[in-house]
Structure formats: structure tokens, C-alpha cells
Coordinates of C-alpha atoms (C1' of nucleotides) in Angstrom, one line a residue:
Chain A
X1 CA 7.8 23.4 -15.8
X2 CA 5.3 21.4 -17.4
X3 CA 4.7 17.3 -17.5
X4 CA 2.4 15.2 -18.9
X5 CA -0.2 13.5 -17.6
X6 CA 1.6 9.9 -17.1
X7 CA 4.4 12.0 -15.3
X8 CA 1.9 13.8 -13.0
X9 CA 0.3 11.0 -12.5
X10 CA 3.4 9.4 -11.1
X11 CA 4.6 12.6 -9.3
X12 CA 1.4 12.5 -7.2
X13 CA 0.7 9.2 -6.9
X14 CA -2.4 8.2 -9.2
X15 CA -3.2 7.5 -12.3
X16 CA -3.9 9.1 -15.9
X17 CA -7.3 7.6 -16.1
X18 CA -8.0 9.8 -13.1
X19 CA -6.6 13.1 -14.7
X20 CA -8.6 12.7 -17.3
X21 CA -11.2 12.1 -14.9
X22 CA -11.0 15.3 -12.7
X23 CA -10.6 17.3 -16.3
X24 CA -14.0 16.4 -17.3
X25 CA -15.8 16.9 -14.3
X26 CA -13.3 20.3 -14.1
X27 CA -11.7 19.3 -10.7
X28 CA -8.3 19.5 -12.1
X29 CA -8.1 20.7 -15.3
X30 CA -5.0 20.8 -17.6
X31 CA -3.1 23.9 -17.7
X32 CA -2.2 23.5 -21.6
X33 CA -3.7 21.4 -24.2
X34 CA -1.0 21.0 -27.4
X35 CA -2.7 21.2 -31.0
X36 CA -3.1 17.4 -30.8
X37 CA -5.1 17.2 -27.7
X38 CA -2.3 16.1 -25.2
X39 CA -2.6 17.3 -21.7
X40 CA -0.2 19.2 -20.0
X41 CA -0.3 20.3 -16.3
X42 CA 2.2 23.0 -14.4
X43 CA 3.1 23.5 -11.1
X44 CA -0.1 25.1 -10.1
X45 CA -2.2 21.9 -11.4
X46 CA 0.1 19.6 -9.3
X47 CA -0.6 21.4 -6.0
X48 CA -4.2 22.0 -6.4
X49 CA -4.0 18.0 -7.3
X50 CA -2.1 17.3 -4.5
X51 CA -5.0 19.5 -2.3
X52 CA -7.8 17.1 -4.1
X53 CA -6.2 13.9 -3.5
X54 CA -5.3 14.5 0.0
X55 CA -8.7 15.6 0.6
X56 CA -10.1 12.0 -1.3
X57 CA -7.8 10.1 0.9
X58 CA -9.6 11.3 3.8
X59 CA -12.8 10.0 1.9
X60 CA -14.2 13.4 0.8
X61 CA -16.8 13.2 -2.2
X62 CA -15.7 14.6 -5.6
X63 CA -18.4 18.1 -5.3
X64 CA -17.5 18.5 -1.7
X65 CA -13.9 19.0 -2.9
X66 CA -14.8 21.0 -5.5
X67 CA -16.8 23.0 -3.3
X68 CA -13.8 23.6 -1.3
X69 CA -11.3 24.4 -3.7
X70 CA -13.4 27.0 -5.6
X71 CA -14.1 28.5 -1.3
X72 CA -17.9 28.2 -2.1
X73 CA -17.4 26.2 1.5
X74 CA -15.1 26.9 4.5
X75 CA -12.4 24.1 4.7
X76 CA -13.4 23.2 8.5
X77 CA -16.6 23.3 7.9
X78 CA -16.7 20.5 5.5
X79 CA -14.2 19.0 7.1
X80 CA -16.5 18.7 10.1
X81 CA -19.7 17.8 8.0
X82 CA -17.8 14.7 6.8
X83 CA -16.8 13.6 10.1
X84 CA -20.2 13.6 11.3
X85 CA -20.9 11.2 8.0
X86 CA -18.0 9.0 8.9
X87 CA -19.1 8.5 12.9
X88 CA -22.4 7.6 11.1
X89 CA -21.1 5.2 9.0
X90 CA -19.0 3.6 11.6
X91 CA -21.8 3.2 14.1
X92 CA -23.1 1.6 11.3
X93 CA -20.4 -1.0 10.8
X94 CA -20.3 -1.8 14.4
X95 CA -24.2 -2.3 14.7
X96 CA -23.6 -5.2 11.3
X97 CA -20.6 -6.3 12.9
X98 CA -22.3 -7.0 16.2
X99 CA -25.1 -8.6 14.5
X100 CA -23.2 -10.9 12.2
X101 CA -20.9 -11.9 15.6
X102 CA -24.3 -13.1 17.2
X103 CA -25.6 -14.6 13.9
X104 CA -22.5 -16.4 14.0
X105 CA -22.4 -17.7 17.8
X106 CA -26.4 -18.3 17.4
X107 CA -25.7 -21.0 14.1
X108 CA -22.8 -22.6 16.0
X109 CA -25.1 -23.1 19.3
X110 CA -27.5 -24.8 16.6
X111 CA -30.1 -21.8 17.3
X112 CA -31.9 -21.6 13.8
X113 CA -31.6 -16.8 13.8
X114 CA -33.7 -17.4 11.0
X115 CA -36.6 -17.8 12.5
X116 CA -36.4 -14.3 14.7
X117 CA -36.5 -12.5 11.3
X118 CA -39.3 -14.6 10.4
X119 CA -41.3 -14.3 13.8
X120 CA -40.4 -10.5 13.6
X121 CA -43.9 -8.6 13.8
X122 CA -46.1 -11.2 13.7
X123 CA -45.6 -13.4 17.6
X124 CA -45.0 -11.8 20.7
X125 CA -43.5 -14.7 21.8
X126 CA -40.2 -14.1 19.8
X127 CA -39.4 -11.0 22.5
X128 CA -38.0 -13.4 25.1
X129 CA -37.1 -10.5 27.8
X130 CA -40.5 -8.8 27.6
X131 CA -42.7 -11.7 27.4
X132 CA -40.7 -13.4 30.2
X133 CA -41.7 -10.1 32.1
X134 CA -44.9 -10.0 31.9
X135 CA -46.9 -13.4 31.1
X136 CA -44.1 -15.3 33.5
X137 CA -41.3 -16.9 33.0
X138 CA -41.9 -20.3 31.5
X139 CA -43.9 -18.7 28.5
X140 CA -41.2 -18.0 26.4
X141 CA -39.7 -21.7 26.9
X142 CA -43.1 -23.2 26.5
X143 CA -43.4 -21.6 23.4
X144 CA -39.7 -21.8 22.0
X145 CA -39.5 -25.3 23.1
X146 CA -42.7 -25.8 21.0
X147 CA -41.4 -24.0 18.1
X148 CA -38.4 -25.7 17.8
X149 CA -39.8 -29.4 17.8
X150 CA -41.9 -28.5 14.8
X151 CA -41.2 -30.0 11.7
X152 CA -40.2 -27.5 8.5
X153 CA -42.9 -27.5 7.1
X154 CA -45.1 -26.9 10.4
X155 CA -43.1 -23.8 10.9
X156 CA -43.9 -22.2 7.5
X157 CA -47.4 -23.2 8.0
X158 CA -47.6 -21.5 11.3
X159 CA -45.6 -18.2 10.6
X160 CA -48.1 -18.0 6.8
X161 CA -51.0 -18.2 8.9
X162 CA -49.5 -15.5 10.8
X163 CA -48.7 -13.4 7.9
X164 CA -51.8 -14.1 6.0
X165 CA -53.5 -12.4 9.3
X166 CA -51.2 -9.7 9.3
X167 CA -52.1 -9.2 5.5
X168 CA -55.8 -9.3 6.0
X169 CA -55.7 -6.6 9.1
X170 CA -53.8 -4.2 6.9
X171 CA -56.3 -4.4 4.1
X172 CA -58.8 -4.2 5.9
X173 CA -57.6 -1.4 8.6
X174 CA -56.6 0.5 4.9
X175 CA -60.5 0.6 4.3
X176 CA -60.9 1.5 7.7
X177 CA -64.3 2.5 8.5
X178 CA -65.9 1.3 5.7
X179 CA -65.0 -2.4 6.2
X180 CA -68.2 -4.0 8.3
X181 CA -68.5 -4.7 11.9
X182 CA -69.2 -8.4 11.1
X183 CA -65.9 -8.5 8.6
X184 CA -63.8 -6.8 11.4
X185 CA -65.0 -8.7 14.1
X186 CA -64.6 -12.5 11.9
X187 CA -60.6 -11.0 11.3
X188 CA -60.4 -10.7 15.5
X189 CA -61.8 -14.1 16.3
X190 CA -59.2 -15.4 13.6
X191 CA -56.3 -13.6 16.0
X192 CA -57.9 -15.4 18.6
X193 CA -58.1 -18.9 17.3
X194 CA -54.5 -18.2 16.7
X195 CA -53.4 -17.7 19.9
X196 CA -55.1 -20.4 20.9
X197 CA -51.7 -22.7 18.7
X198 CA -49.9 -20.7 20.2
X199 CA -48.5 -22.6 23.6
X200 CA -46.6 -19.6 24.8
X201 CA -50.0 -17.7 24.9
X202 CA -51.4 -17.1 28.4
X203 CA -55.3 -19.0 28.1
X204 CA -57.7 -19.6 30.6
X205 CA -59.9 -22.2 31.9
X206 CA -61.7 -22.7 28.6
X207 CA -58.3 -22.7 26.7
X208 CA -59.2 -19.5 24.9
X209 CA -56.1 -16.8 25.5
X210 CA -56.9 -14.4 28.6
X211 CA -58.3 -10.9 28.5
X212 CA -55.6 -9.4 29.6
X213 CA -52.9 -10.9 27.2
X214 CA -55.4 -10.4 24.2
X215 CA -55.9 -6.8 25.2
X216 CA -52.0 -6.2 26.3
X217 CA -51.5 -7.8 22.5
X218 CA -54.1 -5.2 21.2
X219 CA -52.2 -2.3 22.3
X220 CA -48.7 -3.7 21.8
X221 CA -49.4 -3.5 17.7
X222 CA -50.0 0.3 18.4
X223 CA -47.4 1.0 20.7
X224 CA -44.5 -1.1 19.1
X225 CA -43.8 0.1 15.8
X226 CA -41.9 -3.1 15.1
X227 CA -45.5 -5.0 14.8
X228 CA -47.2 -1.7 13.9
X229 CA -45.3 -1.8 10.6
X230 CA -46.6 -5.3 9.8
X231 CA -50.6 -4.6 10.3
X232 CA -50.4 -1.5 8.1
X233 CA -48.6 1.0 10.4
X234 CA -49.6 3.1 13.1
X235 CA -53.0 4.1 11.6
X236 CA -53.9 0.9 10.5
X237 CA -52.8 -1.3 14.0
X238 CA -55.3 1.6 15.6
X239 CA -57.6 -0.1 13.6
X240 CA -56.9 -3.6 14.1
X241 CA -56.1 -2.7 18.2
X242 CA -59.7 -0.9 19.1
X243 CA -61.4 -4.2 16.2
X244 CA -59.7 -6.7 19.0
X245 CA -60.6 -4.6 22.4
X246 CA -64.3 -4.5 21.3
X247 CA -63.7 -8.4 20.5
X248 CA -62.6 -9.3 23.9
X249 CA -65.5 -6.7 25.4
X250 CA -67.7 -9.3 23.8
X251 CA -66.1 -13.0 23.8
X252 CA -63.5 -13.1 26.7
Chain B
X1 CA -51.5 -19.5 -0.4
X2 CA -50.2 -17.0 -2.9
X3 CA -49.6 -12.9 -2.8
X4 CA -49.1 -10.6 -5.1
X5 CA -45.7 -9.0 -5.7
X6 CA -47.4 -5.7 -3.7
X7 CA -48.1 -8.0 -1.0
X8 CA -45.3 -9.8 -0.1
X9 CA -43.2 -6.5 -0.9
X10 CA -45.4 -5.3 2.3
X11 CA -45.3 -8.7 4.5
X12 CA -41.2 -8.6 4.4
X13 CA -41.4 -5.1 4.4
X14 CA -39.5 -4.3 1.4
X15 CA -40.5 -3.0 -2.2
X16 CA -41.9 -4.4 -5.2
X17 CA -38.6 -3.4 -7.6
X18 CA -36.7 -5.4 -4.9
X19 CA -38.2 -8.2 -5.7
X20 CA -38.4 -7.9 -9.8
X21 CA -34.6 -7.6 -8.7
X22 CA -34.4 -10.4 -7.2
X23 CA -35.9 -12.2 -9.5
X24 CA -33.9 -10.9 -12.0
X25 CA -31.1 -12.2 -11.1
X26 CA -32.7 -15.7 -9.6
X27 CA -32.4 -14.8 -6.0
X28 CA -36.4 -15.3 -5.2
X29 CA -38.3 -16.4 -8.0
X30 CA -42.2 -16.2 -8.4
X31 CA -43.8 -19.3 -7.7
X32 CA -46.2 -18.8 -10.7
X33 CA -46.3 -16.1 -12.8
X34 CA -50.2 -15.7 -14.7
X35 CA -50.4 -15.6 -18.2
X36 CA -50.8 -12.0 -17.9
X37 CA -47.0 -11.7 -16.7
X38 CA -48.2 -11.1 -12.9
X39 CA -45.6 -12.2 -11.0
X40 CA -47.2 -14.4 -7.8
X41 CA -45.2 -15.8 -4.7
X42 CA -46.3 -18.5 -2.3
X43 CA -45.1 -19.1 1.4
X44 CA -42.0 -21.0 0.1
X45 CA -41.0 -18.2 -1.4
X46 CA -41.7 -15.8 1.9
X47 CA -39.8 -17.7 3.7
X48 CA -36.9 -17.7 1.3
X49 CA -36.9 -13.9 0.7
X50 CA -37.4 -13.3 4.5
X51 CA -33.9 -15.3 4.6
X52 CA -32.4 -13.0 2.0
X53 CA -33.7 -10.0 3.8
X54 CA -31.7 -10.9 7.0
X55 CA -28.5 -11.7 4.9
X56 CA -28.9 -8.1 3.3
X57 CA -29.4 -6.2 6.5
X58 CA -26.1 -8.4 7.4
X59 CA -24.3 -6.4 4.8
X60 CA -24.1 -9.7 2.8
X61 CA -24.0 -9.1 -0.9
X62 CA -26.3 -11.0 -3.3
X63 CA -23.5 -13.4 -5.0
X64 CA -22.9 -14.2 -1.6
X65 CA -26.4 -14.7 -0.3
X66 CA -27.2 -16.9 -3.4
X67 CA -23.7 -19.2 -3.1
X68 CA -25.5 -19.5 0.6
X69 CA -29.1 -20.5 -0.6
X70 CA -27.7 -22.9 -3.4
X71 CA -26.1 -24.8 -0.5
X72 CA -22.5 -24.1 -2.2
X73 CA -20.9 -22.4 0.9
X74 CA -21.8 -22.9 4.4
X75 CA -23.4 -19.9 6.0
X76 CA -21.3 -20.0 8.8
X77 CA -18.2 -20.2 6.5
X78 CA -19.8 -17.1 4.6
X79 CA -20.9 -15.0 7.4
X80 CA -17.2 -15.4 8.8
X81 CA -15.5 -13.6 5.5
X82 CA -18.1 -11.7 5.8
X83 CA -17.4 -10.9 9.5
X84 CA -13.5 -10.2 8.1
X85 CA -14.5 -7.8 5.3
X86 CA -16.5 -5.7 8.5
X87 CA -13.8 -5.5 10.2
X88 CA -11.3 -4.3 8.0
X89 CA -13.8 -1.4 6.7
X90 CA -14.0 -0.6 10.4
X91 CA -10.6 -0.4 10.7
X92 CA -10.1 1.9 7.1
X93 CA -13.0 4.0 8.1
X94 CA -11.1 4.3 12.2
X95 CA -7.9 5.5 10.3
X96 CA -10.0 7.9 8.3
X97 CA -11.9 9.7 11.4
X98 CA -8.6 10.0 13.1
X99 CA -6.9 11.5 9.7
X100 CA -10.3 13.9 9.4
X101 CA -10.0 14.6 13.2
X102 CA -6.8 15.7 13.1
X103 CA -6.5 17.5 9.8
X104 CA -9.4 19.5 11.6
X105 CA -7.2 20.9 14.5
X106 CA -4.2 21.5 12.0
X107 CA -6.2 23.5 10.3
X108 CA -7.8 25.3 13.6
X109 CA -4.3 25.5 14.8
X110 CA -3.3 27.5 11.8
X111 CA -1.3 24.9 10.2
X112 CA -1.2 23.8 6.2
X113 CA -1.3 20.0 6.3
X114 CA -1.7 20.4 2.7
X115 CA 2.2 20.7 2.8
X116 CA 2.4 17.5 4.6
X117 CA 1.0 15.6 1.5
X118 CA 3.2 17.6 -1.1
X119 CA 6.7 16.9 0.5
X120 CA 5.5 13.6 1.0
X121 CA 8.4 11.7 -1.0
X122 CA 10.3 14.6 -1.8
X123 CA 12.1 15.5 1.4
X124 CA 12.3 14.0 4.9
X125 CA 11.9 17.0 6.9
X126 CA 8.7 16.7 7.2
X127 CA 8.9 13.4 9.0
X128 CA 9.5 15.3 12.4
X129 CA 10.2 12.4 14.8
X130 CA 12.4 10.6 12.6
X131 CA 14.7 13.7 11.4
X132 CA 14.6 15.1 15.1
X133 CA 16.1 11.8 16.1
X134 CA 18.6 11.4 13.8
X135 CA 19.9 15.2 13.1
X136 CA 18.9 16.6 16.0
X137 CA 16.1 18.0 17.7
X138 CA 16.1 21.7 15.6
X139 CA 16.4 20.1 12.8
X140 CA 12.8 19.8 12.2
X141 CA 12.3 23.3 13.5
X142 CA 14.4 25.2 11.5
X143 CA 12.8 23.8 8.2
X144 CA 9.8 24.1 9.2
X145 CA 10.4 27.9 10.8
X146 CA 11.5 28.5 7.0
X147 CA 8.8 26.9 5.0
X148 CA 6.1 28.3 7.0
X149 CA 7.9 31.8 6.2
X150 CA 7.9 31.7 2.4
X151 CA 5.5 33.1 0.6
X152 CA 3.1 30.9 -1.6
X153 CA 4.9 31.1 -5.0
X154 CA 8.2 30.3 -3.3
X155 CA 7.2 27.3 -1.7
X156 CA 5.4 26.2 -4.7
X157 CA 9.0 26.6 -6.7
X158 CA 10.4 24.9 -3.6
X159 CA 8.3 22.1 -4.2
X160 CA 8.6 21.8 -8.4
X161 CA 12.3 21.8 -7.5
X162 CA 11.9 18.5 -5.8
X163 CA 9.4 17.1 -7.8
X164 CA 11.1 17.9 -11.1
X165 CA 14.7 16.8 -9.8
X166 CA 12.6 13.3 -8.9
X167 CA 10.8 13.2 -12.0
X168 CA 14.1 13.4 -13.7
X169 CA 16.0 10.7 -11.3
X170 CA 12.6 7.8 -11.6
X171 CA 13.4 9.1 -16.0
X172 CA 16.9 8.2 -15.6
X173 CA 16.0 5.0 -13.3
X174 CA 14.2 3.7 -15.6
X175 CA 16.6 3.8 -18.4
X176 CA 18.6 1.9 -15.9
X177 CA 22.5 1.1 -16.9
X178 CA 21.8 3.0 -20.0
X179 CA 22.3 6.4 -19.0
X180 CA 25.8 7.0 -18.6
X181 CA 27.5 8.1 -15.6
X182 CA 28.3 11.8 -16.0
X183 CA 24.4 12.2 -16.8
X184 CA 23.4 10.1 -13.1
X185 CA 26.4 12.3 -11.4
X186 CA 25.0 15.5 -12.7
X187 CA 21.7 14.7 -11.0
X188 CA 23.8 13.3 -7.8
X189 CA 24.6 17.3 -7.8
X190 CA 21.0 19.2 -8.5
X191 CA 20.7 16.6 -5.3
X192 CA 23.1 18.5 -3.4
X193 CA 22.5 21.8 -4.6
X194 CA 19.0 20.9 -3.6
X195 CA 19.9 20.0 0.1
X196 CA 21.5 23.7 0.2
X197 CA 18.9 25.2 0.1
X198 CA 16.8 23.5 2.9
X199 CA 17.3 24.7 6.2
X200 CA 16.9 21.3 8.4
X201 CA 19.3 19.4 6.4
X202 CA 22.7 18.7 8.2
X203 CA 25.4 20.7 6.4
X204 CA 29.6 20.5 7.0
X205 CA 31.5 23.7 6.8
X206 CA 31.6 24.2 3.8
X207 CA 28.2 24.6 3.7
X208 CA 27.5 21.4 1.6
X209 CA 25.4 18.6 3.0
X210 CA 27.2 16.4 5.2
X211 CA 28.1 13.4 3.6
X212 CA 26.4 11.0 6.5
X213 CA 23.3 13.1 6.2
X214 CA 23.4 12.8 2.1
X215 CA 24.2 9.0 2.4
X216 CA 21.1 8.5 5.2
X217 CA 18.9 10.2 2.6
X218 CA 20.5 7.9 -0.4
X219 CA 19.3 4.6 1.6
X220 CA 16.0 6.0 3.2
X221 CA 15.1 6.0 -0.9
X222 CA 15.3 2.4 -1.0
X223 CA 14.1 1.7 2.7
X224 CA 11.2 3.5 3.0
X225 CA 8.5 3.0 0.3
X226 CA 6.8 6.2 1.0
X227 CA 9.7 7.6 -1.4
X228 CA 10.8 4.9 -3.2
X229 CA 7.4 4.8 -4.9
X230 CA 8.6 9.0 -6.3
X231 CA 12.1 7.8 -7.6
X232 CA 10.9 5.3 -9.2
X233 CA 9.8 2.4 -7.3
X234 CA 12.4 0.0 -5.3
X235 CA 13.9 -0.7 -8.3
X236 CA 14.3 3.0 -9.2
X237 CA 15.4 4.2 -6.3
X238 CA 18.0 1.5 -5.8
X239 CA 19.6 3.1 -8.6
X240 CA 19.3 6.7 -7.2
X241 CA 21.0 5.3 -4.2
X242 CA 24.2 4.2 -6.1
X243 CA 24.3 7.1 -7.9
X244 CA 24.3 9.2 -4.7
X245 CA 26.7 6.9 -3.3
X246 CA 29.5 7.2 -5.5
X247 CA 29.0 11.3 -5.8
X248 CA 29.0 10.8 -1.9
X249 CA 32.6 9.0 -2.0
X250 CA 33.8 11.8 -5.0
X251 CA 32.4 15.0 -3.4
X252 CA 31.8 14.9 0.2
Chain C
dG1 C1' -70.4 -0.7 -21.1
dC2 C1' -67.4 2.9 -19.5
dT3 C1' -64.5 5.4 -16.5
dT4 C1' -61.4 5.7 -12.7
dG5 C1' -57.8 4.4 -10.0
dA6 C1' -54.8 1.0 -8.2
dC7 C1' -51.7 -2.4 -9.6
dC8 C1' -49.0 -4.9 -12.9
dT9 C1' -45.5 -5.3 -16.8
dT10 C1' -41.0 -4.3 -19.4
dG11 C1' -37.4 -1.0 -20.5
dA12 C1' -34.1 2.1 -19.5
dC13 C1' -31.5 5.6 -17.1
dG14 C1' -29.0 7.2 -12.8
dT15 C1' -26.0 6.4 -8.9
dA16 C1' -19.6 7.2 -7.3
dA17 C1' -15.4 7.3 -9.0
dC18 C1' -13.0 5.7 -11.6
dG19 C1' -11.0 0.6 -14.0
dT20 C1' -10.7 -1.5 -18.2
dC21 C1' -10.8 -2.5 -22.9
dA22 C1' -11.1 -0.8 -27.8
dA23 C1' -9.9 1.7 -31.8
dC24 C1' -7.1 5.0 -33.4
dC25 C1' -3.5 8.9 -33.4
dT26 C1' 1.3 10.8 -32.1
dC27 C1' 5.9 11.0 -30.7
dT28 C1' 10.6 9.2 -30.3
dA29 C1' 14.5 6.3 -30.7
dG30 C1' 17.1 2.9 -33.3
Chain D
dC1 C1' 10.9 3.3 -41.5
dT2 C1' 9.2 0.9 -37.9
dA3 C1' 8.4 -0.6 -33.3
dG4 C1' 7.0 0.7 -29.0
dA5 C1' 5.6 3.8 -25.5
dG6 C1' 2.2 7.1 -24.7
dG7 C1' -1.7 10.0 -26.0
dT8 C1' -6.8 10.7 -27.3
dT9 C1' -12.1 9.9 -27.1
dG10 C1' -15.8 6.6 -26.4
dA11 C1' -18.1 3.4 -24.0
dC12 C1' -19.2 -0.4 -20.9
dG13 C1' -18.8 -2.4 -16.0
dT14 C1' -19.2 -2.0 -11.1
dT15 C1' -23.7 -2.4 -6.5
dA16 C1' -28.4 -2.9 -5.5
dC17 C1' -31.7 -1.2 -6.4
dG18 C1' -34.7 4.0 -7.0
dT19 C1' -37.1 6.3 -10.2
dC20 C1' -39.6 7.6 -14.1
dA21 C1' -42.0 6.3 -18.6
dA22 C1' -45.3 4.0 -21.5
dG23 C1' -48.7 0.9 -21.6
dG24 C1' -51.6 -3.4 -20.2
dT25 C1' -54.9 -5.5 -16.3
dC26 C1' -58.2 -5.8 -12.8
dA27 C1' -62.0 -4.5 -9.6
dA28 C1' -65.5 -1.3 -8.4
dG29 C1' -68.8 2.4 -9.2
dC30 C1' -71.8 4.8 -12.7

DNA sequence: GCTTGACCTTGACGTAACGTCAACCTCTAG
DNA sequence: CTAGAGGTTGACGTTACGTCAAGGTCAAGC
């Protein structure tokens, strides 16, 4: 018995455009080929067809079915592999679903989610929980409250100056040593007069930001990648952490 | 304030060909671009492509993201077909692990699901619970006690029988009133002498099918799209029911 | 002034698995 | 003989960039 390929196609369920698909990457190749280039397919083709597109429903990639069918790879084994990539794939979906939920919720309670992203790597003050924590639990409020009440273009003003900082660290700290005490030393006393805006930002007496927040900042760029990233990773905030603990030796 | 395409690749933490993409397609344009085509961004721009950024890592596509930034849709609007769209890929990728999970033990078990998928439309044995209920609760087993026990080639032939015989009726189907009735009655018969030969199916004395059993098959054809789609569609298979019908009342 | 190296440009191909024309040939039934 | 259904190859489109390739630009050191 022998059908063509719009009669295959029906049989199992697909169509001719992807017969003529698995026949040129030789997934499913026809059994005959008449004189004037039709395709033909036997029994034979329709099971190992049927075998390829039950294996695609379950979401398998075209060379790990091939891989399969020609027993280069062991059924289960693949099998197994694959479920690994779709557990992946669905903590995956869950983490985006979770996050466009709260997105969501966080625009409806007028919250502007923005401005996290924005914030991300450059203000401690953003991490509500740990800030809360340590420096007490109003600085977060102080600071968020004062956020918020800024106008538009405040806010870009502030979060540039924090970015243009950010930049400036990580070119320097990718010089590294060969940047100049007095250089390195001008970029700390620019993170300090930052701070200083900052209303979250535990200060002293004088108003300048404490020793102990400056330093706990200092080591927080090293030891939180998410801020680490943002001052030329983990080599560069080394840089930019021992610049501001020799800063605050000196000045606070 | 203005970066360079390297710089604000690094201050968003992305990649320069991200954003000669984006500006490709008018997502985040340059601010200025120097007469030497450098392409330079300012701290509108930051804060616009940090936006972008968190609709990406949202799953958010970048028609969507721009009908967002335009002002066209609302984002709260967008976000929740977005949120829709999540969920029913969570859902498609839940059915697949459980379809990967448990083609996984059939196989460790020793089973062939592969057979599953090529009766699928041809014969009803297969669906266990529904046959069991109906024909009795051996039914299912005796079928499947005999297809397990042929040998490759002979359930391949098994399987061309019923594929050919529904090749031929969704042929004759489609012809419609055409085909005249000693034609539709002979395949009425390759019907029955089909149902001979399969263990499960309910047979009289005589040894033919019984004429309940063939008349419960003729409307499952129509009923149930998982077969109707192999006889030709509803359509199609509306006409294979007649046909059994009347050979039904002549023969059984 | 020259070299070196980092950074910039545009252009183009590759990705997964087909869907969808387009242009043209082949078979079959009336 | 012709219409229509069905076949062929070829090629572009899809998603959001990654990854060369070839070549111009800029700052720094000799």
C-alpha cells in the first residue's frame, strides 16, 4: 500500500508542507519517488511518522527525534532529558507569571514598579525589608515617601546622578590601580555627597551619612551581586568598596 | 548628560546590538547620533530603555511594549493579555510534563505507547475506560492481550488495514452522494470484515459484529472528533455513519 | 606622525519548525 | 481539451536578537 503525501498527511494528522519538511532534513523520507518527483510513502513511513509526531506533540526537538529513531539515544533517556527542560521552562513561566501578577496589583494600587527597575543597583533604599532591618524602620518610608513626591523630572535627575556615579566607579575600578589616589578618592566624596540627597540615608550630627552606613554600603556593592554588576562586577565593586572604606578612614 | 551606546548597554545591563535593535525598529532611539554615525543616548532615553527592559523580562514582546510606550494601550490592559497568554503556556507546557511523565513509565513498564498514537482514530479499543464500560470489562483486555502478542509486521498490516479502509471511506466521503450505494455498502463490509478480526470487539454467534456494537462505532464517528477528523471530518464521517447504518439494518 | 587597541558603523547570516505565497508541472475526470 | 485538484522546487516570514565580517573613528603611547 502506498499514498501520497496529501493522503498521509491526512492519515496522520498533518500537513504536506511538513512531509516535505521531514524529507529534507531526512526525518521521514519518502519510500518511492515516481519519475516526476511525486512522493510516495508505505506503511513503514506512516509508522515511523506516527513515532515522530507523537514524540513532537510531547514537544521534542526535530535532532532529538532523529536521534531517537536512528537509536543513536535510548528512548527514556531522552525522554527524561526533556522533562528536565520542560520543569525548567515552567519554573520559568511561573517566576513571569508571578511577576506580571505583582506588576499588575502594584499599577492598580498607583505604585509606579517602574521605578524598582530603575533604582535596581544603584540605592539601597529600594530593598525595603533589608534596609528596614538594619538602619530602622522609618528609613525606608522616609526615603520612599520622598521619592515619590518628586516631580518627573527630579526623579530622572536623581536616579542619572546615580548612574553617572555608577558609570564613573566602573571605569575607573577597570583601570584599577592605575587610576590616582586623588581621582579615586574625588569619585568617593561624590558617593558621599549623594547620600547626603538621599533622606532615607542614616547621617549624623553634621548631616554627612554615618560611618557605619557608608562602610555597610561599601561592602554591600561586593557582597550583593545585584549592585556588584552595576559598578563593574565583583572585581571592579572591590575596587570601588576598599576606594570608599579608606574614604570614611579619613572624612567620617 | 549623554553615553555612548557601550555605556548605557552596561548601565541597563544589556548589550550594544540590543540597542541598535531597538533602535531599529524605533523602540529607543538615540538622542543624537554624531556626524560620524555614533549613536549617543541621554537620560531620557535611560529611563525609557530601563522601562523596556522590565517589559522584556515580563515576557512582553516588542509590538507590545511599543503600543505601551506610544500611549496606545494601557499597560495595565496590556500586562493583563499578557498575564492570559502565561497562563495558557503554563497550562500547554502542564499537559506536556504530564504526557512526558507518563510516556516515561509506559515505556519503563514495558509498554509501546507508540500504539496508542497509531490506533488513534482507527479503532476504539484503545480507549480502555470507554470500551470497558460499554462492552464489558475484557473487552479491553482481550484486544490488547492480542495486539501486544503479534509480531511487528503483523501489527503494522493490522494497522494499514484500518488506515487504508479509512482512507478509502474520508475518499468516498468526500465524493459525497456521488458514489453510488453498492460502492459505500462494499466498504460498510471491509468494515465488518475488519471488526472480525479484532478481538475486543463484541461479536453475535455468528461470529459477525454485533449489530449494537457496529451501530455504537457508526455514531462514535460523528460524536467523537478524535475520529471524525480520519473519516473525513464531521462532515465525512456523517456519511460513513449512514452508510454503516443501512448495512447495519441489511446485514446484522 | 604612526601604531595599537578599544569602540563604533552597516550588512548579513543564523536561529526552530514549519506557514505561506509564487511559478510552474502533472494527473484525472467530464 | 480543459478545468481543477494536487504535485514540485524555491524562497521569504516568523522572534529578538547573537555572531561574525569588513571597515571607519578615537584616544593614548612611541
Amino acid at each position: 500500500m502506498e499514498w501520497s503525501i496529501q493522503q498521509i498527511a491526512r492519515l496522520a494528522g498533518t500537513t504536506s508542507r511538513t512531509l516535505r519538511h521531514y524529507g529534507d532534513v531526512g526525518l521521514v523520507v519518502p519510500s518511492r519517488v515516481g519519475e516526476n518527483g511525486y512522493r510516495y510513502y508505505d506503511s513503514a513511513a506512516l509508522v515511523r511518522l506516527q513515532r515522530v509526531l507523537l514524540l513532537r506533540e510531547l514537544g521534542l526537538g526535530i535532532p532529538a527525534i532523529a536521534d531517537i529513531l536512528t537509536g543513536q539515544r535510548d528512548d527514556t533517556v531522552a525522554l527524561r532529558a526533556h522533562l528536565e527542560w520542560l520543569t525548567n521552562e515552567k519554573q520559568r513561566l511561573d517566576r513571569q507569571l508571578a511577576s506580571v501578577a505583582r506588576t499588575i496589583s502594584d499599577l492598580e494600587r498607583g505604585e509606579k514598579p517602574m521605578a524598582d527597575k530603575m533604582f535596581d543597583g544603584f540605592d539601597h533604599t529600594i530593598y525595603k525589608s533589608e534596609v528596614e532591618e538594619r538602619w530602622g524602620s522609618d528609613s525606608y518610608a522616609t526615603s520612599d515617601k520622598c521619592y515619590t513626591s518628586m516631580s518627573q523630572s527630579e526623579k530622572d535627575d536623581f536616579l542619572l546622578t546615580a548612574a553617572e556615579l555608577a558609570s564613573d566607579w566602573a571605569a575607573a575600578a577597570e583601570r584599577g590601580v592605575a587610576v590616582d589616589r586623588a581621582e579615586a578618592q574625588a569619585l568617593a566624596q561624590r558617593q558621599c555627597d549623594w547620600l547626603v540627597g538621599i533622606p532615607g540615608a542614616p547621617k549624623s550630627a553634621d548631616g554627612r551619612p554615618t560611618r557605619q552606613y557608608f562602610t555597610w554600603l561599601a561592602d554591600s556593592y561586593v557582597d550583593d551581586e545585584r549592585f556588584a554588576v552595576n559598578y563593574g562586577g565583583v572585581i571592579g565593586a572591590t575596587f570601588v568598596r576598599d576606594t570608599m572604606r579608606v574614604f570614611a578612614d579619613a572624612h567620617l
